[in-house]
mmCIF file of C-alpha atoms and ligand atoms in Angstrom:
data_model
loop_
_atom_site.group_PDB
_atom_site.id
_atom_site.type_symbol
_atom_site.label_atom_id
_atom_site.label_comp_id
_atom_site.label_asym_id
_atom_site.label_seq_id
_atom_site.Cartn_x
_atom_site.Cartn_y
_atom_site.Cartn_z
ATOM 1 C CA ALA A 23 20.851 42.308 -6.997
ATOM 2 C CA GLY A 24 23.332 44.563 -8.776
ATOM 3 C CA LEU A 25 25.036 41.640 -10.454
ATOM 4 C CA ALA A 26 21.701 40.014 -11.325
ATOM 5 C CA ALA A 27 20.729 43.254 -13.074
ATOM 6 C CA ALA A 28 24.123 43.267 -14.773
ATOM 7 C CA ARG A 29 23.659 39.675 -15.914
ATOM 8 C CA HIS A 30 20.229 40.527 -17.288
ATOM 9 C CA GLN A 31 21.450 43.516 -19.270
ATOM 10 C CA VAL A 32 24.696 42.223 -20.748
ATOM 11 C CA LEU A 33 22.924 39.083 -21.939
ATOM 12 C CA ALA A 34 19.934 41.075 -23.246
ATOM 13 C CA ASP A 35 22.438 43.153 -25.239
ATOM 14 C CA ALA A 36 23.674 39.873 -26.729
ATOM 15 C CA GLY A 37 20.096 38.905 -27.643
ATOM 16 C CA TRP A 38 19.639 36.443 -24.776
ATOM 17 C CA ASP A 39 16.748 36.538 -22.295
ATOM 18 C CA VAL A 40 18.397 35.017 -19.225
ATOM 19 C CA GLU A 41 15.285 35.182 -17.059
ATOM 20 C CA ARG A 42 13.429 32.943 -19.497
ATOM 21 C CA ARG A 43 16.152 30.792 -20.966
ATOM 22 C CA GLY A 44 18.563 30.524 -18.066
ATOM 23 C CA LEU A 45 22.254 30.143 -18.676
ATOM 24 C CA PRO A 46 22.547 26.857 -20.627
ATOM 25 C CA GLY A 47 23.561 27.819 -24.141
ATOM 26 C CA ALA A 48 23.906 31.506 -23.239
ATOM 27 C CA PRO A 49 26.824 33.545 -24.539
ATOM 28 C CA ALA A 50 29.672 33.476 -22.028
ATOM 29 C CA VAL A 51 29.681 36.382 -19.586
ATOM 30 C CA ARG A 52 33.108 37.697 -18.640
ATOM 31 C CA VAL A 53 33.420 39.315 -15.219
ATOM 32 C CA PHE A 54 36.378 41.523 -14.402
ATOM 33 C CA ALA A 55 37.136 42.545 -10.828
ATOM 34 C CA GLY A 56 40.117 43.816 -8.923
ATOM 35 C CA ALA A 57 42.365 41.163 -7.446
ATOM 36 C CA GLU A 58 41.440 42.614 -4.028
ATOM 37 C CA ARG A 59 37.671 42.400 -4.496
ATOM 38 C CA HIS A 60 35.550 41.354 -1.542
ATOM 39 C CA ALA A 61 34.748 37.632 -1.425
ATOM 40 C CA THR A 62 31.024 38.380 -1.766
ATOM 41 C CA ILE A 63 31.629 39.055 -5.467
ATOM 42 C CA ASP A 64 32.779 35.465 -5.931
ATOM 43 C CA ARG A 65 29.820 34.139 -3.953
ATOM 44 C CA SER A 66 27.376 36.207 -5.988
ATOM 45 C CA LEU A 67 28.838 34.840 -9.207
ATOM 46 C CA ARG A 68 28.367 31.322 -7.874
ATOM 47 C CA LEU A 69 24.773 32.001 -6.875
ATOM 48 C CA LEU A 70 23.990 33.652 -10.211
ATOM 49 C CA GLY A 71 25.266 30.602 -12.085
ATOM 50 C CA LEU A 72 28.012 32.583 -13.782
ATOM 51 C CA GLY A 73 30.598 30.646 -11.789
ATOM 52 C CA THR A 74 33.939 31.819 -10.559
ATOM 53 C CA ASP A 75 35.633 30.691 -13.786
ATOM 54 C CA ALA A 76 33.918 33.697 -15.362
ATOM 55 C CA LEU A 77 36.029 35.905 -13.139
ATOM 56 C CA HIS A 78 39.125 37.587 -14.505
ATOM 57 C CA PRO A 79 41.075 39.234 -11.689
ATOM 58 C CA VAL A 80 42.631 42.556 -12.642
ATOM 59 C CA SER A 81 45.812 43.656 -10.936
ATOM 60 C CA THR A 82 45.703 46.389 -8.347
ATOM 61 C CA GLY A 83 47.949 49.334 -7.539
ATOM 62 C CA PRO A 84 50.002 49.865 -4.378
ATOM 63 C CA GLN A 85 46.978 50.610 -2.173
ATOM 64 C CA GLY A 86 44.756 47.852 -3.556
ATOM 65 C CA ALA A 87 42.659 49.885 -6.002
ATOM 66 C CA ILE A 88 42.181 48.393 -9.456
ATOM 67 C CA ASP A 89 44.870 49.399 -11.968
ATOM 68 C CA PRO A 90 42.926 51.211 -14.728
ATOM 69 C CA ASP A 91 45.614 50.488 -17.325
ATOM 70 C CA ALA A 92 45.430 46.786 -16.495
ATOM 71 C CA LEU A 93 41.633 46.964 -16.751
ATOM 72 C CA ALA A 94 41.876 48.695 -20.140
ATOM 73 C CA ALA A 95 44.273 45.991 -21.369
ATOM 74 C CA ALA A 96 42.093 43.166 -20.010
ATOM 75 C CA LEU A 97 38.994 44.534 -21.732
ATOM 76 C CA ARG A 98 40.896 45.053 -24.970
ATOM 77 C CA ASP A 99 42.254 41.485 -24.867
ATOM 78 C CA ALA A 100 38.819 40.076 -24.061
ATOM 79 C CA GLY A 101 37.270 41.675 -27.143
ATOM 80 C CA PRO A 102 33.541 42.119 -27.637
ATOM 81 C CA GLY A 103 30.995 40.086 -25.677
ATOM 82 C CA PRO A 104 28.883 40.305 -22.523
ATOM 83 C CA THR A 105 31.028 42.002 -19.905
ATOM 84 C CA ILE A 106 30.512 42.908 -16.250
ATOM 85 C CA VAL A 107 33.122 44.841 -14.305
ATOM 86 C CA CYS A 108 33.013 44.877 -10.500
ATOM 87 C CA LEU A 109 34.655 47.942 -9.045
ATOM 88 C CA GLN A 110 35.203 48.804 -5.411
ATOM 89 C CA ALA A 111 34.782 51.863 -3.244
ATOM 90 C CA GLY A 112 36.555 51.032 -0.014
ATOM 91 C CA ASN A 113 39.110 48.240 0.017
ATOM 92 C CA VAL A 114 38.504 46.311 3.259
ATOM 93 C CA ASN A 115 42.150 46.478 4.176
ATOM 94 C CA THR A 116 43.284 49.906 3.027
ATOM 95 C CA GLY A 117 40.077 51.861 2.360
ATOM 96 C CA ALA A 118 41.361 52.621 -1.163
ATOM 97 C CA CYS A 119 38.769 53.352 -3.836
ATOM 98 C CA ASP A 120 39.029 52.462 -7.505
ATOM 99 C CA ASP A 121 39.244 55.291 -10.007
ATOM 100 C CA LEU A 122 35.542 54.982 -10.740
ATOM 101 C CA ARG A 123 35.330 57.709 -13.372
ATOM 102 C CA ARG A 124 38.060 56.239 -15.509
ATOM 103 C CA ALA A 125 37.031 52.629 -14.939
ATOM 104 C CA CYS A 126 33.327 53.225 -15.670
ATOM 105 C CA ASP A 127 34.265 55.104 -18.823
ATOM 106 C CA LEU A 128 36.424 52.182 -19.974
ATOM 107 C CA VAL A 129 33.634 49.707 -19.209
ATOM 108 C CA HIS A 130 30.997 51.713 -21.044
ATOM 109 C CA ARG A 131 33.183 52.240 -24.079
ATOM 110 C CA HIS A 132 33.480 48.461 -24.096
ATOM 111 C CA GLY A 133 29.684 48.101 -23.880
ATOM 112 C CA GLY A 134 29.795 46.512 -20.419
ATOM 113 C CA TRP A 135 28.095 46.991 -17.065
ATOM 114 C CA ALA A 136 29.956 48.695 -14.222
ATOM 115 C CA HIS A 137 28.979 47.560 -10.713
ATOM 116 C CA VAL A 138 30.458 49.199 -7.612
ATOM 117 C CA ASP A 139 30.844 47.365 -4.313
ATOM 118 C CA GLY A 140 30.673 50.284 -1.912
ATOM 119 C CA ALA A 141 29.720 48.336 1.222
ATOM 120 C CA PHE A 142 31.268 50.999 3.420
ATOM 121 C CA GLY A 143 33.244 53.190 0.998
ATOM 122 C CA LEU A 144 30.197 54.561 -0.774
ATOM 123 C CA TRP A 145 29.660 56.780 2.278
ATOM 124 C CA ALA A 146 32.769 58.717 1.288
ATOM 125 C CA ALA A 147 30.420 60.489 -1.102
ATOM 126 C CA ALA A 148 28.585 62.035 1.862
ATOM 127 C CA SER A 149 31.431 64.369 2.843
ATOM 128 C CA PRO A 150 33.079 67.109 0.760
ATOM 129 C CA ALA A 151 36.351 66.006 2.390
ATOM 130 C CA THR A 152 36.245 62.502 0.930
ATOM 131 C CA ARG A 153 33.886 62.817 -2.025
ATOM 132 C CA HIS A 154 36.796 62.942 -4.463
ATOM 133 C CA LEU A 155 37.610 59.329 -3.549
ATOM 134 C CA VAL A 156 34.444 58.158 -5.289
ATOM 135 C CA ASP A 157 34.426 60.681 -8.103
ATOM 136 C CA GLY A 158 32.593 59.178 -11.071
ATOM 137 C CA LEU A 159 30.423 56.948 -8.876
ATOM 138 C CA GLU A 160 27.359 58.404 -10.551
ATOM 139 C CA THR A 161 28.453 56.980 -13.900
ATOM 140 C CA ALA A 162 28.264 53.361 -12.668
ATOM 141 C CA ASP A 163 25.320 51.106 -13.518
ATOM 142 C CA SER A 164 24.794 49.627 -10.067
ATOM 143 C CA TRP A 165 26.018 50.079 -6.520
ATOM 144 C CA ALA A 166 25.912 47.899 -3.443
ATOM 145 C CA CYS A 167 26.148 49.584 -0.063
ATOM 146 C CA ASP A 168 25.547 48.711 3.572
ATOM 147 C CA GLY A 169 23.676 50.666 6.210
ATOM 148 C CA HIS A 170 24.967 48.387 8.981
ATOM 149 C CA LYS A 171 28.558 49.434 8.575
ATOM 150 C CA TRP A 172 29.283 53.123 8.434
ATOM 151 C CA LEU A 173 25.720 54.359 8.882
ATOM 152 C CA ASN A 174 25.593 52.444 12.193
ATOM 153 C CA LEU A 175 22.183 50.911 11.496
ATOM 154 C CA PRO A 176 21.193 47.420 12.686
ATOM 155 C CA TYR A 177 22.680 44.428 10.893
ATOM 156 C CA ASP A 178 21.312 43.212 7.559
ATOM 157 C CA THR A 179 20.477 46.675 6.309
ATOM 158 C CA ALA A 180 21.860 46.878 2.805
ATOM 159 C CA PHE A 181 21.091 48.709 -0.412
ATOM 160 C CA ALA A 182 21.249 47.867 -4.086
ATOM 161 C CA PHE A 183 21.021 50.864 -6.390
ATOM 162 C CA CYS A 184 20.577 50.461 -10.092
ATOM 163 C CA ALA A 185 20.794 53.280 -12.617
ATOM 164 C CA ARG A 186 18.113 51.506 -14.628
ATOM 165 C CA PRO A 187 15.143 50.609 -12.412
ATOM 166 C CA ASP A 188 13.547 48.684 -15.297
ATOM 167 C CA VAL A 189 16.594 46.443 -15.536
ATOM 168 C CA HIS A 190 16.721 46.021 -11.758
ATOM 169 C CA ALA A 191 13.076 44.906 -11.698
ATOM 170 C CA ALA A 192 13.474 42.719 -14.788
ATOM 171 C CA ALA A 193 16.176 40.769 -12.968
ATOM 172 C CA MET A 194 14.540 40.510 -9.549
ATOM 173 C CA SER A 195 10.756 40.906 -9.847
ATOM 174 C CA TYR A 196 8.207 38.376 -8.734
ATOM 175 C CA ALA A 197 4.481 38.247 -9.035
ATOM 176 C CA ALA A 198 1.647 36.113 -7.768
ATOM 177 C CA ALA A 199 -2.071 36.580 -8.154
ATOM 178 C CA TYR A 200 -2.701 36.604 -4.402
ATOM 179 C CA LEU A 201 -0.235 39.419 -3.705
ATOM 180 C CA VAL A 202 -1.558 42.943 -3.295
ATOM 181 C CA GLY A 203 -0.227 45.265 -6.006
ATOM 182 C CA SER A 204 1.332 42.401 -7.938
ATOM 183 C CA GLY A 205 2.105 43.277 -11.520
ATOM 184 C CA GLY A 206 1.971 47.028 -10.852
ATOM 185 C CA ALA A 207 4.875 49.429 -10.389
ATOM 186 C CA PRO A 208 7.941 47.668 -8.924
ATOM 187 C CA ALA A 209 7.658 47.382 -5.138
ATOM 188 C CA GLY A 210 10.215 46.249 -2.559
ATOM 189 C CA ALA A 211 9.797 42.568 -3.322
ATOM 190 C CA ASP A 212 10.543 43.258 -7.005
ATOM 191 C CA LEU A 213 13.976 44.625 -6.183
ATOM 192 C CA THR A 214 15.541 42.116 -3.785
ATOM 193 C CA ALA A 215 15.691 38.350 -3.475
ATOM 194 C CA GLU A 216 13.549 38.435 -0.343
ATOM 195 C CA SER A 217 9.786 38.527 -0.663
ATOM 196 C CA SER A 218 9.128 38.714 3.071
ATOM 197 C CA ARG A 219 11.244 40.868 5.281
ATOM 198 C CA ARG A 220 11.150 43.279 8.182
ATOM 199 C CA ALA A 221 10.623 46.963 7.556
ATOM 200 C CA ARG A 222 14.338 47.688 7.457
ATOM 201 C CA GLY A 223 13.642 50.809 5.485
ATOM 202 C CA PHE A 224 12.146 52.327 8.614
ATOM 203 C CA ALA A 225 15.463 52.176 10.494
ATOM 204 C CA VAL A 226 17.202 53.631 7.449
ATOM 205 C CA TRP A 227 14.704 56.464 7.273
ATOM 206 C CA ALA A 228 15.013 57.108 11.026
ATOM 207 C CA GLY A 229 18.825 57.076 10.925
ATOM 208 C CA LEU A 230 19.011 59.447 7.987
ATOM 209 C CA ARG A 231 16.320 61.684 9.452
ATOM 210 C CA GLU A 232 18.160 61.862 12.783
ATOM 211 C CA LEU A 233 21.572 62.562 11.258
ATOM 212 C CA GLY A 234 20.509 64.650 8.296
ATOM 213 C CA ARG A 235 22.850 65.294 5.387
ATOM 214 C CA ASP A 236 25.307 67.181 7.606
ATOM 215 C CA GLY A 237 25.183 64.499 10.278
ATOM 216 C CA VAL A 238 26.128 61.745 7.832
ATOM 217 C CA ALA A 239 28.980 63.896 6.522
ATOM 218 C CA ALA A 240 30.137 64.591 10.084
ATOM 219 C CA LEU A 241 30.009 60.875 10.935
ATOM 220 C CA VAL A 242 32.195 60.025 7.949
ATOM 221 C CA GLU A 243 34.613 62.877 8.647
ATOM 222 C CA ARG A 244 34.904 62.009 12.337
ATOM 223 C CA CYS A 245 35.710 58.349 11.651
ATOM 224 C CA CYS A 246 38.321 59.314 9.043
ATOM 225 C CA ALA A 247 39.910 61.824 11.430
ATOM 226 C CA LEU A 248 39.975 59.178 14.170
ATOM 227 C CA ALA A 249 41.582 56.676 11.794
ATOM 228 C CA ARG A 250 44.315 59.236 11.090
ATOM 229 C CA ARG A 251 44.673 59.803 14.826
ATOM 230 C CA PHE A 252 45.157 56.037 15.286
ATOM 231 C CA ALA A 253 47.746 56.022 12.504
ATOM 232 C CA ASP A 254 49.620 59.034 13.886
ATOM 233 C CA GLY A 255 49.564 57.696 17.442
ATOM 234 C CA LEU A 256 50.759 54.232 16.478
ATOM 235 C CA SER A 257 53.521 55.528 14.207
ATOM 236 C CA ALA A 258 54.645 57.921 16.935
ATOM 237 C CA ALA A 259 54.818 54.883 19.253
ATOM 238 C CA GLY A 260 57.193 53.224 16.773
ATOM 239 C CA PHE A 261 54.865 50.899 14.879
ATOM 240 C CA GLU A 262 54.515 50.629 11.135
ATOM 241 C CA VAL A 263 51.399 52.005 9.449
ATOM 242 C CA VAL A 264 51.375 50.188 6.148
ATOM 243 C CA ASN A 265 48.597 51.886 4.165
ATOM 244 C CA ASP A 266 47.795 55.419 3.062
ATOM 245 C CA VAL A 267 45.045 56.301 5.518
ATOM 246 C CA VAL A 268 42.543 57.866 3.131
ATOM 247 C CA LEU A 269 39.357 56.633 4.754
ATOM 248 C CA ASN A 270 38.599 54.818 8.023
ATOM 249 C CA GLN A 271 40.989 51.873 7.647
ATOM 250 C CA VAL A 272 44.423 51.553 9.227
ATOM 251 C CA LEU A 273 46.827 48.638 8.709
ATOM 252 C CA VAL A 274 49.549 48.248 11.301
ATOM 253 C CA GLY A 275 52.574 45.960 11.433
ATOM 254 C CA PHE A 276 54.301 45.061 14.689
ATOM 255 C CA GLY A 277 57.316 43.290 13.254
ATOM 256 C CA ASP A 278 57.141 39.791 11.839
ATOM 257 C CA ASP A 279 53.849 37.971 11.248
ATOM 258 C CA ALA A 280 53.988 35.934 14.447
ATOM 259 C CA ARG A 281 54.580 39.028 16.559
ATOM 260 C CA THR A 282 51.784 40.937 14.866
ATOM 261 C CA ASP A 283 49.391 38.042 15.469
ATOM 262 C CA ARG A 284 50.390 37.983 19.135
ATOM 263 C CA VAL A 285 49.753 41.710 19.457
ATOM 264 C CA VAL A 286 46.329 41.357 17.788
ATOM 265 C CA ALA A 287 45.429 38.484 20.147
ATOM 266 C CA ALA A 288 46.644 40.463 23.178
ATOM 267 C CA VAL A 289 44.591 43.515 22.163
ATOM 268 C CA GLN A 290 41.481 41.399 21.739
ATOM 269 C CA THR A 291 41.963 39.824 25.156
ATOM 270 C CA ASP A 292 42.768 43.146 26.824
ATOM 271 C CA GLY A 293 39.429 44.568 25.719
ATOM 272 C CA THR A 294 40.238 48.292 25.613
ATOM 273 C CA CYS A 295 39.385 48.188 21.911
ATOM 274 C CA TRP A 296 38.895 45.516 19.296
ATOM 275 C CA ALA A 297 40.963 45.187 16.131
ATOM 276 C CA GLY A 298 41.204 42.158 13.876
ATOM 277 C CA GLY A 299 44.096 40.628 12.018
ATOM 278 C CA THR A 300 44.386 40.423 8.256
ATOM 279 C CA THR A 301 46.781 39.289 5.576
ATOM 280 C CA TRP A 302 47.604 41.992 3.082
ATOM 281 C CA ARG A 303 50.258 41.702 0.409
ATOM 282 C CA GLY A 304 51.572 38.564 2.090
ATOM 283 C CA ARG A 305 51.949 40.117 5.540
ATOM 284 C CA ARG A 306 49.985 39.635 8.734
ATOM 285 C CA LEU A 307 48.766 43.017 9.932
ATOM 286 C CA MET A 308 46.430 44.542 12.471
ATOM 287 C CA ARG A 309 43.352 45.968 10.760
ATOM 288 C CA ILE A 310 41.755 48.907 12.499
ATOM 289 C CA SER A 311 38.413 49.975 11.130
ATOM 290 C CA VAL A 312 36.872 53.076 12.701
ATOM 291 C CA SER A 313 33.164 53.101 12.007
ATOM 292 C CA ASN A 314 31.350 53.355 15.325
ATOM 293 C CA ALA A 315 29.459 56.629 15.657
ATOM 294 C CA THR A 316 30.227 56.836 19.385
ATOM 295 C CA THR A 317 34.027 56.483 19.138
ATOM 296 C CA THR A 318 35.842 59.544 20.490
ATOM 297 C CA GLU A 319 39.371 60.956 20.384
ATOM 298 C CA ALA A 320 39.771 59.822 24.001
ATOM 299 C CA ASP A 321 38.806 56.271 22.973
ATOM 300 C CA VAL A 322 41.463 56.328 20.270
ATOM 301 C CA ASP A 323 44.113 57.693 22.638
ATOM 302 C CA ARG A 324 43.308 55.037 25.247
ATOM 303 C CA SER A 325 43.382 52.391 22.521
ATOM 304 C CA VAL A 326 46.730 53.552 21.140
ATOM 305 C CA ALA A 327 48.162 53.517 24.670
ATOM 306 C CA ALA A 328 46.811 49.999 25.288
ATOM 307 C CA ILE A 329 48.124 48.672 21.955
ATOM 308 C CA ALA A 330 51.545 50.217 22.602
ATOM 309 C CA ARG A 331 51.662 48.819 26.142
ATOM 310 C CA LEU A 332 50.736 45.334 24.962
ATOM 311 C CA ALA A 333 53.036 45.388 21.940
ATOM 312 C CA HIS A 334 56.017 46.565 23.977
ATOM 313 C CA GLY A 335 55.282 43.849 26.504
ATOM 314 C CA ILE A 336 55.589 41.155 23.835
ATOM 315 C CA GLY A 337 59.089 39.959 23.113
ATOM 316 C CA GLY A 338 60.621 39.947 19.647
ATOM 317 C CA GLU A 339 62.034 42.430 17.254
ATOM 318 C CA LEU A 340 60.130 45.411 15.925
ATOM 319 C CA VAL A 341 61.102 45.459 12.273
ATOM 320 C CA HIS A 342 60.410 48.964 11.040
HETATM 321 C C1 PLP B 21 33.827 45.833 0.608
HETATM 322 C C2 PLP B 21 32.785 44.876 1.137
HETATM 323 N N1 PLP B 21 31.965 44.254 0.287
HETATM 324 C C3 PLP B 21 31.016 43.412 0.711
HETATM 325 C C4 PLP B 21 30.849 43.140 2.048
HETATM 326 C C5 PLP B 21 29.775 42.186 2.475
HETATM 327 O O1 PLP B 21 28.719 42.910 2.973
HETATM 328 P P1 PLP B 21 27.597 42.217 3.887
HETATM 329 O O2 PLP B 21 28.241 41.942 5.200
HETATM 330 O O3 PLP B 21 26.540 43.249 3.969
HETATM 331 O O4 PLP B 21 27.159 40.977 3.187
HETATM 332 C C6 PLP B 21 31.684 43.749 2.975
HETATM 333 C C7 PLP B 21 31.595 43.477 4.430
HETATM 334 O O5 PLP B 21 31.299 42.458 4.938
HETATM 335 C C8 PLP B 21 32.659 44.651 2.517
HETATM 336 O O6 PLP B 21 33.466 45.287 3.385
#
């Protein structure tokens, strides 16, 4: 929905009504996104008919956040024209957040639309301890965020926020004579691609009402503290924590790729905790993502002990 709104606006700025005329003959839309964007960006571009050839990957810094200087250079080289920039709050591997203030400023000076994928990282804004990571978020044009990740709501609860509700509705709205309220103020069905859906908003309301502002902040802070506890425990046990643990993500290496994969498989079979494997910067790593509201310090300590026991039981060299 965020990228559909973006597509609407950048083409409207170029004098093209995409909802009416479609994309054939439209001015080319350039889409810039960090090289470590989530794959859903690519899928959205396919579904929106912009195509993945429209995508210009921008290099990222050491923790996977977009390099603002590289973004500035890419926009300068691209010159004027319809431009969408997809930023990220919360790299799936490292938890790193793009410098949203600087990036949004660059995009707006270029006349483009700044979209933020904050599937889980947007929640950093809820706590004074992590809010700085998403400084400038409010200057973006659209955000995507999930309730089913860090807010611990049931699956398929997601949000699209658009700074311009008129643009959001222009891109997504739908009307039919038989529908109650059709043609009036934008309602739910005018803001998402689904016309019929469950009352997901109820679970969101209930979750937020139960937690309150402080409860959401505490949830975020607790998960971040537990991620640091994981990182500290695993480094103390002799394993390599590869990322700066700024949010709830921890990347751990157990030697070479094959050994790390064996440790990940052993941990999954053991069942004390669950952690997946990932490839980051060419290396196989264990990816620990702390987002469950019920996880405790004792859970982390038991998990660290189990991971250490399993890793030490697997032959091969620990390359540290
Ligand atoms: C950064 C990021 N963007 C997008 C997504 C996709 O979100 P969803 O699972 O709600 O489609 C995810 C997680 O899957 C994610 O972590």
